[in-house]
Amino acid sequence: MQSTVNYLWHTDDLLGQGATASVYKARNKKSGELVAVKVFNTASYLRPREVQVREFEVLRKLNHQNIVKLFAVEETGVSRQKVLVMEYCSGGSLLSVLESPENAFGLPEDEFLVVLRCVVAGMNHLRENSIVHRDIKPGNIMRLMGEEGQSIYKLTDFGAARELDDDEKFVSVYGTEEYLHPDMYERAVLRKPQQKTFGVTVDLWSIGVTLYHAATGSLPFVPFGGPRRNKEMMYRITTEKPAGAIAGTQKRENGPLEWSYTLPITCRLSTGLQSQLVPILANILEVEQAKCWGFDQFFAETSDILQRVVVHVFSLSQAALHRVYIHAHNTIAIFLEAVYEQTSVAPQNQEYLFEGHICFLEPSLSAQHIAHTTASSPLTLFSMASETPKGLAFRDPAQDIPKFFPKVDLQADYSTAKSVLGAGYQALWLAGALLAGQELMLRGLYWFVETLQATCRRTLEVTRMTLLFLSSSLGTERFSSVAGMPEMQELKRITELRSKLRALAEALSRCSHNITETQTSLSNLSSELMKNRDQVHADRSIQQVQCCLDKMNLIYKQFKKSRMRPGLGYNEEQIHKLDKVNFGHLAKRLLQVFQEKCVQRYQTSLVTHGKWMREVHDTRNHLRMVSCSVAAFNTEAQGAQESLSKILDQLSHQLLQDRTKEAQVSATPTAPHPSPALMDLVL
């Protein structure tokens, strides 16, 4: 045990160790509160006095929720070593989070945004106080769990930090190889003499490497053999990187350099976030300090991302879920354009459903009027243009699974098990995404079919009302010809109009029959969709993958313990060999479930979805034609009926006048022959 006046700790509770100090988990002697103590070793006192006290002075100057708090500076009892008493972060470091097999291919999007927000806020506080950190890396970003279970990341280890204004330079070299700016790498790692000076933008390079690492689970610049083994090539990659590239790798010895301008397909970040993030990475991973962004632009661009809201959109035509990042004050027109950029569906062809209801988006309104969405409850986008659904693009996790060496090698076996387990967790994440995609396809299509059925009901109601009106009109005749009298011109017109109305009634009857058949077809499709949704809900492939992972995790943890030992006894070695065999069988079983029960079902559902989408498009177009025909027939029938009524009204008026005249003539005694009536009124 070691202690100061107010704190004590056990040397076994080591949290981290560096060249000049070690960090332990400690407790307050009075309250029992957990803290972290940084104990400086004898090597630290070989540094100049101003360097020794610099970390204390920097930490005392800072006060921010995203920077580890300094509680006190004390000394050990006997050796009188300086001790920094700091805030204890129980979640470990960002590096430990990324080293976990669950995050082998990068953080989930929501967690990455938390990291981005915390790092940007912490760095902004440093720049406000004119502090340059000079050792930004995942290992120096600590994780604390908030009261509501949320992650809070904090910058720590200010041993290399110092005060430095934007226009000032420094010449001393600090930092960690993989995250060092190339100019600093040249002097610190390659030991090449050079007279370069460095500014605050060296922190931006380190932030860029850290963010890439957090987004992908790997470093952006990797020579063959790794950064620590091939240092000259590492330097060459970082200095020869073309503008706009965010990563460079060498896949074989003396092989060519391959540049990447996008994040890898295994990255879990959405296309919407990647499109915002990649330009930032490209401009801070710039070796020429004159071309590299300054902190002002970095803060402006990252704040722009963090101030945006996410609208989840599931494209039925593409069978793909999108996350659209927009500002709340943007108009819906800007949102529609953002959707177009991700889906290639033009704004005029975009139609939306939300929770089964048609969602009308008025372009001139604020985006705040858009409903709150989630990944499981997105806006459903239906495109007027038919296309083949592509679905989720992904890399088969089997391609990232290495094989165990036949002989027992504790370190190699641990590394292999870690890589295999990481690929297994990627398969689990993909299995969830594929199953969720099937649910969104079926649910969205079901909702759209429901809207088509509602259209059928409305059109059928209009058709039947028009038919009822026509049947009542055609069921009676107001006039008939008197025998022996020549037909009047109006009577011919009446006959033509009545024939036209009968033809329209027949056409509307055919439309009614057509709509009824369409309703039956849509009802059958709805039943199929519900049946398939029940099958998706009954799917247990994710649970099977998780079961394999749980068993693999137990073996992995044992390998993790064993790697720290110098060797194994005979019996332990035999158990280790059996564990390797079982681990391999479990991995094989996991991949089999993923391929046969996740991927194949998803691909089958994509084909079926494409077929159903074509049917729905055809039905929709057909319904539109029928609806237009019904509307046209209805208008035409109303016009014909109005013309018929007008003629009949004129004849009625004429008949009334004739009868009146006839009555007047018959009342005169000198009239020997009364005029016969031309027509009889029939009720």
XYZ file of C-alpha atoms in Angstrom:
683
model
C 0.000 0.000 0.000
C 1.050 3.584 -0.623
C -0.537 6.774 0.617
C -0.497 10.519 0.950
C -2.043 12.557 3.732
C -5.587 12.077 2.420
C -5.453 9.161 -0.041
C -4.226 5.573 -0.169
C -3.906 2.948 -2.899
C -2.572 -0.503 -3.626
C 0.124 -0.850 -6.255
C -1.841 -3.728 -7.816
C -4.607 -1.271 -8.772
C -2.602 0.060 -11.702
C -4.678 1.967 -14.272
C -1.884 3.040 -16.598
C 1.840 3.579 -16.847
C 4.064 5.962 -18.784
C 7.701 6.991 -18.977
C 7.515 9.440 -16.087
C 4.541 8.333 -13.975
C 2.066 5.593 -13.073
C -1.663 6.007 -12.449
C -3.474 4.023 -9.736
C -7.013 3.688 -8.469
C -7.097 5.159 -4.948
C -9.534 6.086 -2.179
C -10.074 9.069 0.028
C -9.187 8.043 3.584
C -12.183 9.818 5.103
C -15.009 9.447 2.572
C -13.913 6.333 0.663
C -14.424 8.200 -2.612
C -12.661 6.619 -5.582
C -10.045 8.791 -7.286
C -7.144 8.344 -9.695
C -3.659 9.233 -8.457
C -0.766 9.939 -10.794
C 2.508 9.108 -9.033
C 5.663 10.505 -10.635
C 8.780 8.321 -10.722
C 12.421 9.318 -10.361
C 12.845 9.768 -14.126
C 10.326 12.603 -14.059
C 12.590 14.632 -11.777
C 15.374 14.570 -14.361
C 13.311 16.961 -16.472
C 13.734 20.732 -16.140
C 11.880 22.287 -13.228
C 9.485 24.254 -15.460
C 8.548 21.039 -17.287
C 7.896 19.212 -13.996
C 5.396 21.782 -12.740
C 3.804 22.453 -16.134
C 1.169 19.709 -15.818
C 0.057 21.003 -12.390
C -0.238 24.541 -13.690
C -2.147 23.527 -16.815
C -4.669 21.397 -14.893
C -5.246 24.137 -12.311
C -6.062 26.520 -15.142
C -8.663 24.212 -16.705
C -12.215 23.578 -15.547
C -14.497 21.749 -17.960
C -16.773 18.692 -17.901
C -14.788 17.115 -20.758
C -11.419 17.476 -19.041
C -10.425 15.268 -16.114
C -10.606 17.310 -12.894
C -7.609 17.893 -10.654
C -8.584 17.601 -6.964
C -5.240 18.054 -5.208
C -1.454 17.839 -5.455
C 0.091 15.830 -2.611
C 3.234 13.852 -1.787
C 3.859 10.286 -0.676
C 4.929 9.849 2.922
C 8.420 8.354 2.669
C 9.764 9.002 -0.828
C 8.003 12.376 -1.074
C 7.050 11.723 -4.696
C 4.629 14.203 -6.245
C 1.080 12.847 -6.607
C -1.737 14.310 -8.699
C -5.158 13.413 -7.282
C -7.655 13.404 -10.141
C -11.165 12.398 -11.096
C -11.564 8.620 -11.492
C -13.178 7.473 -14.763
C -14.592 3.983 -14.250
C -15.248 3.353 -17.954
C -11.569 3.132 -18.845
C -10.158 4.933 -21.863
C -11.469 5.295 -25.400
C -8.636 2.957 -26.382
C -9.974 0.235 -24.083
C -13.423 0.754 -25.626
C -11.969 0.367 -29.132
C -9.886 -2.645 -28.065
C -13.067 -4.471 -27.079
C -14.046 -7.046 -29.758
C -17.540 -5.500 -29.931
C -15.969 -2.392 -31.466
C -13.381 -4.077 -33.681
C -14.840 -2.266 -36.703
C -15.545 1.046 -35.007
C -18.082 2.575 -32.673
C -21.830 2.644 -33.325
C -22.956 5.979 -34.742
C -24.576 7.341 -31.582
C -21.497 6.566 -29.463
C -19.182 8.068 -32.084
C -21.164 11.305 -31.966
C -20.757 11.354 -28.173
C -16.982 11.014 -28.618
C -16.954 13.771 -31.238
C -19.022 16.117 -29.073
C -16.868 15.555 -25.973
C -13.510 15.840 -27.762
C -14.561 19.003 -29.605
C -15.867 20.598 -26.394
C -12.726 19.668 -24.443
C -10.392 20.908 -27.188
C -12.373 24.126 -27.494
C -11.785 24.765 -23.781
C -8.061 24.126 -24.272
C -7.851 26.636 -27.109
C -9.837 29.211 -25.143
C -7.085 28.923 -22.534
C -4.290 28.837 -25.176
C -3.275 25.264 -24.293
C -1.803 22.772 -26.770
C -2.126 19.139 -25.596
C 0.495 17.477 -27.858
C -0.521 13.903 -26.996
C -4.116 13.452 -28.172
C -4.907 9.753 -28.638
C -7.643 7.285 -27.587
C -5.575 6.257 -24.555
C -5.713 9.837 -23.254
C -9.482 10.169 -23.588
C -11.187 8.705 -20.524
C -14.752 7.427 -20.298
C -17.098 8.120 -17.428
C -20.652 6.825 -17.144
C -23.175 9.568 -16.388
C -26.076 9.299 -13.961
C -28.448 8.373 -16.798
C -26.100 5.734 -18.209
C -24.689 7.933 -20.973
C -20.994 8.048 -21.849
C -18.964 11.153 -20.989
C -15.475 11.365 -22.471
C -12.754 13.501 -20.880
C -9.291 14.565 -22.024
C -6.500 13.585 -19.660
C -2.694 13.309 -19.349
C -1.457 16.863 -19.695
C 2.174 15.913 -19.145
C 3.086 17.176 -22.611
C 0.694 20.146 -22.571
C 1.817 23.756 -22.488
C 0.512 27.218 -23.170
C 0.716 28.169 -26.848
C -1.165 30.808 -28.815
C -2.383 30.212 -32.363
C 0.522 32.118 -33.905
C 3.234 30.650 -31.652
C 5.559 27.716 -32.407
C 7.459 25.133 -30.369
C 10.404 22.834 -31.118
C 10.264 20.113 -28.426
C 8.775 16.766 -29.445
C 6.110 14.831 -27.532
C 3.392 12.325 -28.363
C 2.672 8.739 -29.416
C 4.024 7.389 -32.707
C 0.815 6.416 -34.501
C -0.870 9.743 -33.695
C 2.099 12.074 -34.246
C 2.099 14.743 -36.915
C 4.542 13.604 -39.686
C 6.931 16.514 -39.037
C 7.183 15.533 -35.374
C 7.373 11.843 -36.340
C 10.390 12.562 -38.536
C 12.391 13.952 -35.640
C 11.028 11.924 -32.699
C 10.789 8.467 -34.304
C 13.143 8.491 -37.286
C 15.671 10.636 -35.384
C 16.337 12.770 -38.435
C 17.812 16.191 -37.714
C 15.582 19.012 -38.901
C 14.933 22.571 -37.848
C 11.147 22.589 -38.198
C 8.942 24.309 -35.675
C 5.439 23.181 -34.782
C 2.182 24.976 -34.076
C -1.134 24.165 -32.458
C -2.321 22.330 -35.592
C -0.282 19.269 -34.556
C -3.183 18.534 -32.204
C -5.545 18.546 -35.190
C -3.562 15.775 -36.906
C -3.767 13.678 -33.728
C -7.504 14.362 -33.474
C -7.947 13.249 -37.100
C -6.168 9.934 -36.484
C -8.155 9.449 -33.256
C -11.518 10.110 -34.936
C -10.666 7.764 -37.819
C -9.684 5.104 -35.283
C -12.970 5.595 -33.404
C -15.015 5.428 -36.625
C -13.363 2.331 -38.109
C -11.615 0.461 -35.289
C -8.274 0.730 -37.093
C -5.557 3.291 -37.778
C -5.701 5.281 -41.027
C -2.049 4.795 -42.024
C -0.750 1.226 -41.915
C 2.441 0.035 -43.662
C 3.086 -3.653 -44.274
C 4.125 -5.210 -40.966
C 2.531 -2.428 -38.908
C 3.492 1.141 -37.903
C 5.983 0.064 -35.227
C 7.908 -2.328 -37.491
C 8.035 -0.341 -40.712
C 8.673 3.210 -39.553
C 10.189 4.546 -42.780
C 7.170 3.405 -44.778
C 4.872 4.832 -42.109
C 6.499 8.229 -42.589
C 6.300 7.888 -46.357
C 2.567 7.099 -46.243
C 1.754 10.148 -44.119
C 3.885 12.556 -46.151
C 2.945 11.292 -49.623
C -0.773 11.195 -48.910
C -2.624 12.924 -51.777
C -5.048 15.745 -51.045
C -8.481 14.462 -50.047
C -7.261 11.005 -49.000
C -8.047 9.998 -45.420
C -6.203 6.660 -45.245
C -3.300 4.815 -46.810
C -2.187 1.188 -46.538
C 0.500 -1.105 -47.869
C -0.872 -4.643 -48.087
C 2.282 -6.534 -49.046
C 6.003 -6.114 -48.547
C 7.444 -3.536 -50.941
C 3.962 -3.291 -52.425
C 2.262 -0.141 -53.712
C 0.476 2.300 -51.446
C -3.313 2.223 -51.652
C -5.226 5.403 -50.804
C -8.767 5.684 -49.507
C -10.988 8.720 -49.896
C -13.923 7.219 -48.019
C -14.434 5.250 -44.826
C -14.390 1.436 -45.245
C -17.595 -0.508 -45.888
C -17.245 -2.168 -42.465
C -17.673 1.231 -40.766
C -20.953 1.445 -38.839
C -21.504 5.143 -39.481
C -24.360 6.050 -41.811
C -23.784 7.532 -45.243
C -25.347 10.753 -43.976
C -22.755 11.173 -41.217
C -19.860 9.948 -43.348
C -20.565 12.611 -45.957
C -20.219 15.244 -43.208
C -17.190 13.676 -41.489
C -14.903 12.727 -44.397
C -14.202 16.336 -45.550
C -13.202 17.225 -41.978
C -10.790 14.282 -41.765
C -9.327 15.112 -45.175
C -8.574 18.691 -44.134
C -7.064 18.030 -40.702
C -5.026 15.020 -41.869
C -3.007 17.413 -44.012
C 0.766 17.213 -43.624
C 1.446 20.750 -44.843
C 0.573 23.016 -41.956
C -0.211 25.859 -44.371
C -2.940 23.731 -46.016
C -4.277 22.218 -42.808
C -7.401 23.739 -41.313
C -7.045 25.912 -38.254
C -8.960 25.242 -35.055
C -11.551 27.914 -35.857
C -12.629 26.126 -39.026
C -12.429 22.729 -37.326
C -14.707 23.901 -34.515
C -17.101 25.515 -37.000
C -17.424 22.379 -39.153
C -17.726 19.911 -36.276
C -20.224 22.139 -34.475
C -22.249 22.223 -37.689
C -22.535 18.415 -37.519
C -23.328 18.327 -33.814
C -26.064 20.958 -34.118
C -27.950 18.981 -36.746
C -30.917 16.731 -36.078
C -31.320 13.287 -37.580
C -34.325 12.254 -39.654
C -34.478 8.508 -40.304
C -35.771 7.663 -43.781
C -36.390 4.149 -45.089
C -36.492 3.989 -48.879
C -38.978 1.302 -49.912
C -37.701 1.306 -53.483
C -34.079 0.746 -52.399
C -34.857 -1.252 -49.229
C -32.295 0.890 -47.382
C -32.372 2.949 -44.185
C -30.852 6.443 -44.327
C -29.979 8.972 -41.635
C -30.444 12.487 -42.974
C -28.621 15.223 -41.032
C -30.281 18.643 -41.260
C -30.605 21.779 -39.153
C -33.908 22.255 -37.353
C -34.206 25.748 -38.874
C -33.839 24.390 -42.432
C -36.898 24.235 -44.651
C -38.434 20.940 -45.682
C -37.273 21.748 -49.229
C -33.665 21.449 -47.987
C -34.560 18.147 -46.311
C -36.016 16.818 -49.578
C -32.805 17.790 -51.386
C -30.739 16.030 -48.706
C -32.844 12.895 -49.225
C -32.233 13.210 -52.964
C -28.448 13.309 -52.384
C -28.581 10.006 -50.504
C -31.287 8.165 -52.452
C -31.221 9.757 -55.944
C -35.009 10.120 -55.663
C -35.915 13.585 -56.956
C -38.038 15.721 -54.587
C -41.024 15.685 -56.958
C -40.972 11.862 -56.897
C -40.816 11.551 -53.104
C -43.894 10.378 -51.218
C -43.851 9.644 -47.494
C -45.683 7.503 -44.982
C -45.229 7.687 -41.228
C -46.645 5.034 -38.921
C -49.103 3.925 -41.598
C -50.396 7.381 -42.520
C -49.686 9.516 -45.573
C -47.290 12.297 -44.591
C -47.532 15.484 -46.661
C -44.342 17.566 -46.424
C -44.850 21.172 -47.447
C -41.481 22.389 -48.849
C -41.866 25.934 -47.515
C -42.374 24.849 -43.896
C -39.618 24.452 -41.296
C -38.033 21.026 -40.825
C -39.287 21.181 -37.236
C -42.667 20.088 -38.625
C -41.207 16.695 -39.572
C -42.280 13.980 -37.130
C -39.740 12.632 -34.629
C -38.216 9.485 -36.114
C -36.034 6.607 -34.920
C -34.252 3.752 -36.671
C -37.209 1.482 -35.887
C -39.813 4.153 -36.675
C -38.562 6.068 -39.731
C -40.283 8.040 -42.433
C -41.088 5.563 -45.203
C -40.139 6.912 -48.621
C -41.996 5.681 -51.698
C -40.597 6.667 -55.068
C -42.863 7.160 -58.065
C -40.069 5.724 -60.209
C -39.699 1.945 -60.039
C -36.218 0.510 -59.380
C -34.616 -2.730 -58.231
C -34.035 -2.715 -54.439
C -30.344 -2.943 -53.528
C -30.674 -3.360 -49.781
C -27.850 -3.097 -47.256
C -24.318 -3.258 -48.681
C -21.878 -5.071 -46.407
C -18.660 -7.060 -46.309
C -18.905 -10.736 -45.371
C -17.397 -11.069 -41.850
C -15.926 -14.435 -42.891
C -13.334 -12.496 -44.921
C -11.977 -10.969 -41.698
C -11.543 -14.228 -39.768
C -7.936 -15.458 -39.422
C -6.928 -19.040 -38.625
C -5.182 -20.299 -35.507
C -1.577 -21.471 -35.719
C -1.354 -25.239 -35.084
C 1.126 -24.927 -32.220
C 0.377 -23.250 -28.904
C 1.395 -19.601 -28.922
C -0.396 -17.757 -26.131
C 0.002 -14.255 -27.569
C -0.812 -15.306 -31.134
C -3.796 -17.390 -29.983
C -5.136 -14.432 -28.016
C -4.749 -12.082 -31.000
C -6.421 -14.567 -33.343
C -9.302 -15.175 -30.936
C -9.766 -11.416 -30.572
C -9.939 -10.928 -34.358
C -12.364 -13.826 -34.796
C -14.550 -12.548 -31.969
C -14.530 -9.067 -33.514
C -15.744 -10.520 -36.819
C -18.400 -12.434 -34.869
C -19.704 -9.240 -33.271
C -19.751 -7.618 -36.702
C -21.867 -10.556 -37.908
C -24.211 -10.007 -34.953
C -24.579 -6.317 -35.796
C -25.205 -7.132 -39.461
C -27.733 -9.832 -38.537
C -29.696 -7.249 -36.561
C -29.527 -4.751 -39.426
C -30.661 -7.357 -41.987
C -33.584 -8.495 -39.847
C -34.617 -4.895 -39.145
C -34.426 -4.224 -42.894
C -36.824 -7.098 -43.602
C -39.266 -5.763 -41.020
C -39.127 -2.240 -42.492
C -39.622 -3.591 -46.025
C -42.684 -5.627 -45.077
C -44.198 -3.012 -42.784
C -43.687 -0.139 -45.222
C -45.105 -2.095 -48.144
C -48.069 -3.213 -46.030
C -48.820 0.404 -45.161
C -48.601 1.445 -48.789
C -50.922 -1.370 -49.847
C -53.355 -0.088 -47.208
C -53.302 3.372 -48.829
C -54.020 1.766 -52.218
C -56.944 -0.127 -50.726
C -58.262 3.152 -49.309
C -57.957 4.636 -52.814
C -59.916 1.653 -54.145
C -62.677 2.220 -51.611
C -62.960 5.932 -52.419
C -62.973 5.353 -56.177
C -65.474 2.520 -55.844
C -67.775 4.720 -53.773
C -67.683 7.465 -56.423
C -68.332 4.876 -59.143
C -71.308 3.347 -57.362
C -72.842 6.725 -56.553
C -72.582 7.709 -60.216
C -74.125 4.390 -61.287
C -76.968 4.880 -58.816
C -77.575 8.343 -60.206
C -77.535 7.050 -63.786
C -79.873 4.167 -63.031
C -82.434 6.569 -61.555
C -82.111 8.845 -64.591
C -82.480 6.022 -67.089
C -85.351 4.382 -65.220
C -88.030 6.955 -66.219
C -89.111 8.751 -69.406
C -90.769 12.115 -69.173
C -91.974 12.252 -72.805
C -93.163 9.840 -75.493
C -94.137 10.478 -79.093
C -97.771 10.793 -80.032
C -98.795 8.304 -82.705
C -98.965 9.693 -86.156
C -96.922 12.801 -85.381
C -93.457 13.409 -86.904
C -90.521 13.287 -84.394
C -89.164 16.584 -83.242
C -85.403 17.388 -83.350
C -85.311 17.520 -79.545
C -86.586 13.972 -79.289
C -83.673 12.744 -81.425
C -81.252 14.571 -79.152
C -82.911 13.026 -76.098
C -82.475 9.566 -77.579
C -78.772 10.225 -78.267
C -78.141 11.498 -74.747
C -79.923 8.538 -73.186
C -77.819 6.165 -75.298
C -74.694 7.977 -74.150
C -75.734 7.688 -70.509
C -76.351 3.963 -70.956
C -72.851 3.586 -72.483
C -71.327 5.519 -69.586
C -73.190 3.323 -67.114
C -71.757 0.225 -68.784
C -68.228 1.700 -68.710
C -68.577 2.592 -65.032
C -69.827 -0.918 -64.298
C -66.670 -2.295 -65.889
C -64.582 0.114 -63.775
C -66.416 -1.023 -60.665
C -65.691 -4.647 -61.495
C -62.054 -3.768 -62.222
C -61.641 -1.986 -58.889
C -63.216 -4.906 -57.053
C -60.704 -7.274 -58.653
C -57.859 -4.918 -57.675
C -59.151 -4.880 -54.098
C -59.068 -8.660 -54.016
C -55.511 -8.688 -55.362
C -54.383 -6.115 -52.769
C -56.075 -8.053 -49.967
C -54.167 -11.175 -50.993
C -50.904 -9.194 -51.012
C -51.687 -7.793 -47.543
C -52.201 -11.314 -46.259
C -48.857 -12.398 -47.729
C -47.115 -9.423 -46.134
C -48.620 -10.159 -42.721
C -47.621 -13.803 -43.017
C -44.026 -12.844 -43.838
C -43.935 -10.336 -40.976
C -44.953 -13.099 -38.580
C -42.062 -15.195 -39.905
C -39.623 -12.305 -39.343
C -40.888 -11.844 -35.785
C -40.410 -15.561 -35.161
C -36.820 -15.496 -36.478
C -34.296 -16.576 -33.826
C -31.077 -16.347 -35.837
C -29.819 -13.357 -33.818
C -30.246 -15.308 -30.590
C -28.320 -18.216 -32.117
C -25.448 -15.924 -33.148
C -25.456 -14.347 -29.674
C -25.318 -17.788 -28.050
C -22.200 -18.663 -30.069
C -20.616 -15.325 -29.149
C -21.267 -15.823 -25.431
C -19.467 -19.165 -25.489
C -16.620 -17.760 -27.599
C -16.277 -14.851 -25.185
C -15.619 -17.190 -22.262
C -12.759 -18.843 -24.152
C -11.435 -15.448 -25.281
C -11.294 -14.183 -21.686
C -9.338 -17.269 -20.688
C -6.895 -16.671 -23.558
C -6.575 -13.058 -22.414
C -5.522 -14.218 -18.952
C -3.168 -16.888 -20.284
C -1.221 -14.520 -22.543
C 0.246 -12.770 -19.499
C 1.801 -16.008 -18.270
C 5.261 -17.233 -19.319
C 3.917 -20.685 -20.191
C 1.362 -23.409 -19.428
C 1.656 -26.746 -17.683
C 0.922 -29.939 -19.597
C -2.708 -30.255 -18.483
C -3.376 -26.551 -18.976
C -1.873 -26.749 -22.446
C -4.166 -29.640 -23.382
C -7.174 -27.650 -22.181
C -5.905 -24.660 -24.170
C -5.732 -26.812 -27.316
C -9.284 -28.066 -26.760
C -10.447 -24.476 -26.263
C -8.888 -23.538 -29.605
C -10.751 -26.377 -31.325
C -14.048 -25.467 -29.640
C -13.540 -21.797 -30.441
C -13.058 -22.687 -34.110
C -16.196 -24.857 -34.143
C -18.233 -22.072 -32.544
C -16.948 -19.546 -35.085
C -17.846 -21.913 -37.920
C -21.327 -22.437 -36.480
C -21.800 -18.679 -36.073
C -20.874 -18.006 -39.696
C -23.124 -20.827 -40.868
C -26.109 -19.336 -39.031
C -25.257 -15.885 -40.360
C -24.981 -17.048 -43.974
C -27.860 -19.531 -44.108
C -30.383 -17.909 -41.790
C -29.552 -14.218 -42.043
C -27.985 -13.444 -45.409
C -29.892 -15.961 -47.540
C -33.244 -15.023 -46.012
C -32.460 -11.364 -46.496
C -31.494 -11.876 -50.134
C -34.656 -13.922 -50.719
C -36.731 -11.195 -49.093
C -35.053 -8.594 -51.342
C -36.053 -10.538 -54.461
C -39.614 -10.969 -53.184
C -39.749 -7.317 -52.157
C -38.661 -6.289 -55.649
C -41.422 -8.412 -57.198
C -44.043 -7.006 -54.843
C -42.830 -3.457 -55.425
C -43.284 -3.909 -59.176
C -46.797 -5.246 -58.564
C -47.603 -2.304 -56.313
C -46.237 0.172 -58.866
C -48.310 -1.445 -61.627
C -51.404 -1.535 -59.406
C -50.905 2.080 -58.420
C -50.566 3.206 -62.040
C -53.578 1.090 -62.992
C -55.627 2.594 -60.160
C -54.654 6.069 -61.273
C -55.859 5.312 -64.801
C -59.111 3.826 -63.501
C -59.627 6.768 -61.133
C -59.034 9.199 -63.988
C -61.472 7.251 -66.170
C -64.106 7.233 -63.421
C -63.641 10.964 -62.904
C -63.908 11.574 -66.660
C -66.990 9.332 -66.971
C -68.546 11.051 -63.982
C -67.943 14.486 -65.492
C -69.239 13.321 -68.868
C -72.340 11.775 -67.281
C -73.078 14.959 -65.379
C -72.720 16.963 -68.587
C -75.001 14.620 -70.529
C -77.552 14.615 -67.727
C -77.511 18.407 -67.569
C -78.037 18.610 -71.347
C -80.862 16.081 -71.142
C -82.510 17.938 -68.278
C -82.221 21.220 -70.158
C -83.904 19.791 -73.279
C -86.638 18.152 -71.219
C -87.244 21.376 -69.332
C -87.562 23.244 -72.636
C -90.027 20.655 -73.965
C -92.020 20.800 -70.757
C -92.208 24.564 -71.039
C -93.189 24.324 -74.718
C -95.840 21.721 -73.956
C -97.288 23.880 -71.218
C -97.534 26.818 -73.607
C -99.188 24.638 -76.275
C -101.738 23.314 -73.788
C -102.520 26.818 -72.647
C -103.120 27.979 -76.215
C -105.213 24.898 -76.917
C -107.356 25.594 -73.897
C -107.896 29.187 -75.020
C -108.878 28.111 -78.544
C -111.278 25.411 -77.348
C -113.061 27.968 -75.130
C -113.954 30.153 -78.217
C -117.461 29.174 -79.711
C -116.422 29.993 -83.288
C -113.725 27.368 -83.300
C -115.204 24.378 -85.175
C -112.120 22.143 -84.889
C -109.905 22.140 -81.727
C -106.142 21.580 -82.261
C -104.991 18.141 -81.074
C -102.105 17.975 -78.540
C -98.676 17.180 -79.922
C -97.456 15.338 -76.799
C -98.908 13.752 -73.673
C -97.402 14.368 -70.284
C -96.469 11.097 -68.622
C -95.809 11.067 -64.899
